[in-house]
Coordinates of C-alpha atoms in Angstrom, one line a residue:
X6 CA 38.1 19.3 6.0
X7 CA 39.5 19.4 2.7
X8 CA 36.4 18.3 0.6
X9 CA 34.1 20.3 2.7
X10 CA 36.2 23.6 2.1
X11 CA 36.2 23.1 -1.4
X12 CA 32.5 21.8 -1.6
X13 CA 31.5 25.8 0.5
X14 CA 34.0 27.6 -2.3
X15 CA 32.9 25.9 -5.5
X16 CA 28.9 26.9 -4.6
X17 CA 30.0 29.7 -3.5
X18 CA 31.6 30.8 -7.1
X19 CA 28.4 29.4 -8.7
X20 CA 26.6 31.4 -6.7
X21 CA 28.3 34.5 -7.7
X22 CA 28.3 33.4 -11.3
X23 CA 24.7 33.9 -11.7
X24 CA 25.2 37.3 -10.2
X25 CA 26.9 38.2 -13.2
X26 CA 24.5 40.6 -15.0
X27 CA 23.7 40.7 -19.4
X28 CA 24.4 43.7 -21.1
X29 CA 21.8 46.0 -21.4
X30 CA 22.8 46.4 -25.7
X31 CA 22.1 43.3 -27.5
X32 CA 25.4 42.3 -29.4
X33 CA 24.9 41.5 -33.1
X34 CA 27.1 38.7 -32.7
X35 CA 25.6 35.3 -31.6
X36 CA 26.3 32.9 -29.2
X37 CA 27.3 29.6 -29.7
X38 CA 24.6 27.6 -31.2
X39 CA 25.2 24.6 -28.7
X40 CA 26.5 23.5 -25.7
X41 CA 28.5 20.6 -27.8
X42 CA 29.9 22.8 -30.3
X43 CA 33.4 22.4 -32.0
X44 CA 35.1 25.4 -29.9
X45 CA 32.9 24.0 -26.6
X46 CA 34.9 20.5 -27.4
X47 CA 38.0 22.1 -28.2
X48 CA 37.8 24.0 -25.1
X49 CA 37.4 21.2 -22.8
X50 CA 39.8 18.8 -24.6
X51 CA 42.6 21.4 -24.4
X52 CA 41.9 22.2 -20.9
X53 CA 41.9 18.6 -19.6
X54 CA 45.1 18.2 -21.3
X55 CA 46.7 21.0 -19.4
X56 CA 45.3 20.2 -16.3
X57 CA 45.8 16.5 -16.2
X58 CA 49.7 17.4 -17.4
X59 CA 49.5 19.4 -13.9
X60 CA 48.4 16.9 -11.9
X61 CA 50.7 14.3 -13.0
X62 CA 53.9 16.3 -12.8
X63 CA 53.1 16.9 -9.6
X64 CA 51.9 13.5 -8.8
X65 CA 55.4 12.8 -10.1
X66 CA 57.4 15.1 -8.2
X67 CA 55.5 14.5 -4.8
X68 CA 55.9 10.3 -4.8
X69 CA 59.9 10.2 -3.6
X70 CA 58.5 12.0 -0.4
X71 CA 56.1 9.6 0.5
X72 CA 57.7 6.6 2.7
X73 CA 56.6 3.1 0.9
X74 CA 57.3 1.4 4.5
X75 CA 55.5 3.8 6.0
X76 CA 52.4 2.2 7.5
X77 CA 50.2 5.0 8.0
X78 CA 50.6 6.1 4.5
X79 CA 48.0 4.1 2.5
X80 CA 45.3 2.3 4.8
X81 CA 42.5 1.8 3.0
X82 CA 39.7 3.7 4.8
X83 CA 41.8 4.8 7.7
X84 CA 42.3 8.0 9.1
X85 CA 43.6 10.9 6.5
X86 CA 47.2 11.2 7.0
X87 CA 48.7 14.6 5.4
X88 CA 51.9 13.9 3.0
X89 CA 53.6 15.6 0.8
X90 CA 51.9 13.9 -2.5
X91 CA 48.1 14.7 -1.0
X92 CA 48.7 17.6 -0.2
X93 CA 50.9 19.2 -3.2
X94 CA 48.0 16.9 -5.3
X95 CA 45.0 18.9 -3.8
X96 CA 46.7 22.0 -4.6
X97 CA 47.0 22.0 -7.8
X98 CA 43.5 20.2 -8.5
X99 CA 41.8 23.1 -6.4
X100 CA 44.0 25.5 -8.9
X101 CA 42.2 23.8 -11.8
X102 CA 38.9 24.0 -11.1
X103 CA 39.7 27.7 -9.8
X104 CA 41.3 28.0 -13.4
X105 CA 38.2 26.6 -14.8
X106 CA 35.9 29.4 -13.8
X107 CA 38.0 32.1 -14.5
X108 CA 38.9 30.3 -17.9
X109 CA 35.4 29.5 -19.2
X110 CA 33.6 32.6 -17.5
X111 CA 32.0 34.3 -20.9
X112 CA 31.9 38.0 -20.5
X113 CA 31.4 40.7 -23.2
X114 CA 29.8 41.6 -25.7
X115 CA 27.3 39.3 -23.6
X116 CA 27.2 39.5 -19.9
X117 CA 29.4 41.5 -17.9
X118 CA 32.6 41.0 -17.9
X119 CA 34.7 39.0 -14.6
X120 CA 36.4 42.2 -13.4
X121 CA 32.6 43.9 -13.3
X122 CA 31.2 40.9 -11.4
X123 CA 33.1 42.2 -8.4
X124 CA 31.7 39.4 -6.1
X125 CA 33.4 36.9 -8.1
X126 CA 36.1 38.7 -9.0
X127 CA 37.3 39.3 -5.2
X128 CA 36.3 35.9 -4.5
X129 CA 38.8 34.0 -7.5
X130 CA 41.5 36.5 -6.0
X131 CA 41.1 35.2 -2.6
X132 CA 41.3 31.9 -3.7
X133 CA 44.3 31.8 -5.5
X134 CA 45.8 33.6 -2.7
X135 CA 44.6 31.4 -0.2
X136 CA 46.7 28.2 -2.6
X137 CA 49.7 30.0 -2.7
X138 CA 50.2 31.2 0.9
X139 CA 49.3 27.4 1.4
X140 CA 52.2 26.0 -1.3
X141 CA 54.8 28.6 0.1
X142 CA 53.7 27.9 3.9
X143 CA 53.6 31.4 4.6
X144 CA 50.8 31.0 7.5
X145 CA 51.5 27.4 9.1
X146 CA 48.0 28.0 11.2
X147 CA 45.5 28.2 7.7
X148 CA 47.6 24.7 6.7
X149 CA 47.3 22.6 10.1
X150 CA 43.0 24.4 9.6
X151 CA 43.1 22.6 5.7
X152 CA 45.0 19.1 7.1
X153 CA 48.0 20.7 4.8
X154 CA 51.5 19.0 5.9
X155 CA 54.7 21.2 5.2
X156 CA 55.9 21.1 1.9
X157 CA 59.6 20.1 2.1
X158 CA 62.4 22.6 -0.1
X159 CA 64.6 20.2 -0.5
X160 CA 65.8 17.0 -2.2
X161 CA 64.5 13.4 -1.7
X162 CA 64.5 12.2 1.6
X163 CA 67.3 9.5 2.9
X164 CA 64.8 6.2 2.1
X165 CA 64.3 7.5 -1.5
X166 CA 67.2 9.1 -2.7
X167 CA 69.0 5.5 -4.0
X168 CA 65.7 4.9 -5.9
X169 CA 65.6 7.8 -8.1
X170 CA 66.7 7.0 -11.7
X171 CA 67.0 3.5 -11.3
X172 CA 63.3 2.3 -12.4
X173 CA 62.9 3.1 -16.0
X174 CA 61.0 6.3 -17.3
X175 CA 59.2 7.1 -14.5
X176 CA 62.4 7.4 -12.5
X177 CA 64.6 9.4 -15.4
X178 CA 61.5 11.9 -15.0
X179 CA 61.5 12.3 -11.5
X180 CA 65.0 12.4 -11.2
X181 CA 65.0 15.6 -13.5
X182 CA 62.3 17.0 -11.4
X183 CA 64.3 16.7 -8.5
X184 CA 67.5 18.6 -9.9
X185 CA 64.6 21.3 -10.3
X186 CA 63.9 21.0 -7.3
X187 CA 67.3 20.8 -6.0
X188 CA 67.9 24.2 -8.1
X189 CA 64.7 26.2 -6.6
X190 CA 63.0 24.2 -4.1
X191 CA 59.7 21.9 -3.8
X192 CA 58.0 25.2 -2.7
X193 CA 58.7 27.4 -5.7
X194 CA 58.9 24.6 -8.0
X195 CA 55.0 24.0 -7.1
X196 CA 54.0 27.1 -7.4
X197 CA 55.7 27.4 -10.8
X198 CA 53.7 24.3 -12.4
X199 CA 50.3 26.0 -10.9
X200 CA 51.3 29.3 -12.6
X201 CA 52.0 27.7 -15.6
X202 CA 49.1 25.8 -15.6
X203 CA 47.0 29.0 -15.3
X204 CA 48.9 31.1 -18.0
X205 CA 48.5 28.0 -20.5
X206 CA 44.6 27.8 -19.7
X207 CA 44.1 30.9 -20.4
X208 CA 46.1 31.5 -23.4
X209 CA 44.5 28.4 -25.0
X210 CA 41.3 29.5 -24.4
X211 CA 41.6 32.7 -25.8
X212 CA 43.4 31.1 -28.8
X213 CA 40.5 29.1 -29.4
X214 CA 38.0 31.7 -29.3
X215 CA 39.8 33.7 -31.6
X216 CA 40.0 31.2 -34.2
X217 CA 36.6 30.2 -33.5
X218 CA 35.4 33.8 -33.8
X219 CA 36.8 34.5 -36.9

C-alpha cells in the first residue's frame, strides 16, 4: 500500500509540474547551460547530504524499538510487518522527495512561479499535511489505510533499554537521541528532524543559486 500510494502521488506532482506555464516576457537572463552544471552538481550533492543525514538519524532513533527476538520482524520476503523503524523511515524518505520538488521547482523570471501553479501548490500542501497528521497520529484510520504502526512518545522499550550506550558510537548516539526523546517525545522529535530537513533544503538551495547567480 505504501509503494503504490507514493508511486499515484509522485506522477501525480509530475503531472502537475508540466502544468506549470512560461512567462509570457522573455527574461534577459539565461538558463543554465547544462543539465550537469556546477550549481546542478552542487544542488544535488548538498541535498543528498541533508537528506541521507535525515534518514539516518532517524534510522538511528527508530532501531531501540524494533525487538531483535522478535521473529516477525525481519523475514526475508514475508509478509510486511509495520514497526516503528519502517514506518518513522518511510516518513521521512516521502518528506524528501516531497522536499525535492518543492526544492528544485524553477520558477521566475522563467516559468511561473510554485504558488501560481495552484495544482501543484495545493497538491505539496496536502502532502505534507498528510506526513504529519501521520507522524503525530492525529487520525489513527489514514495510518492503519498506509500500514503505519503507532509511533511510541516515549523511551526505549523494557528489551532495549540495558543496550543503549553500551555498544560503542552507534550506541552513545542513540542514547542522546533518546534523552531527546525522553525530553519531547518520538512524535515531536520526528516531526522536528522532517522540519529541519525541509528548512535546510531549502535554504541551501537558495544559497546556492544566489552564489551561482551572481
Amino acid at each position: 500500500r505504501q509503494m503504490t500510494a507514493v508511486g499515484l502521488v509522485v506522477a501525480g506532482l509530475f503531472l502537475f509540474v508540466t502544468r506549470g506555464k512560461p512567462l509570457s516576457k522573455i527574461s534577459p537572463r539565461k538558463p543554465p547551460s547544462s543539465v550537469l552544471c556546477k550549481e546542478t552538481l552542487l544542488s544535488m550533492t548538498v541535498q543528498f547530504a541533508i537528506h541521507f543525514v535525515a534518514i539516518m538519524t532517524v534510522t538511528y532513533m527508530s532501531d531501540v524499538y524494533v525487538d531483535p527476538y522478535d521473529p516477525s520482524a525481519m523475514v526475508p520476503d514475508g509478509p510486511f510487518n509495520p514497526n516503528t523503524l519502517n514506518t518513522a523511515t518511510f516518513l521521512v524518505t516521502v518528506l524528501a522527495t516531497i522536499n525535492t520538488f518543492v526544492v528544485n521547482y524553477r520558477g521566475r523570471p522563467f516559468m511561473e512561479n510554485l504558488t501560481e501553479n495552484k495544482l501543484l501548490f495545493r497538491s505539496l500542501q496536502a502532502c505534507y499535511a498528510v506526513l504529519f497528521v501521520c507522524a503525530l497520529d492525529i487520525f489513527p484510520p489514514l495510518n492503519q489505510l498506509l500500514q503505519l504502526t503507532p509511533l511510541p512518545s516515549t523511551g526505549p522499550p523494557s528489551f532495549n533499554v540495558n543496550d543503549v550506550g553500551q555498544g560503542g558510537d552507534v550506541d552513545s548516539i542513540q542514547g542522546m537521541m533518546l534523552q531527546a526523546i525522553d525530553a519531547i517525545g518520538f512524535r515531536l522529535m520526528l516531526c522536528v528532524i522532517m522540519c529541519l530537513d525541509t528548512a535546510f533544503v531549502t535554504l541551501s538551495e537558495k544559497a546556492i543559486r544566489s552564489v551561482m547567480d551572481g
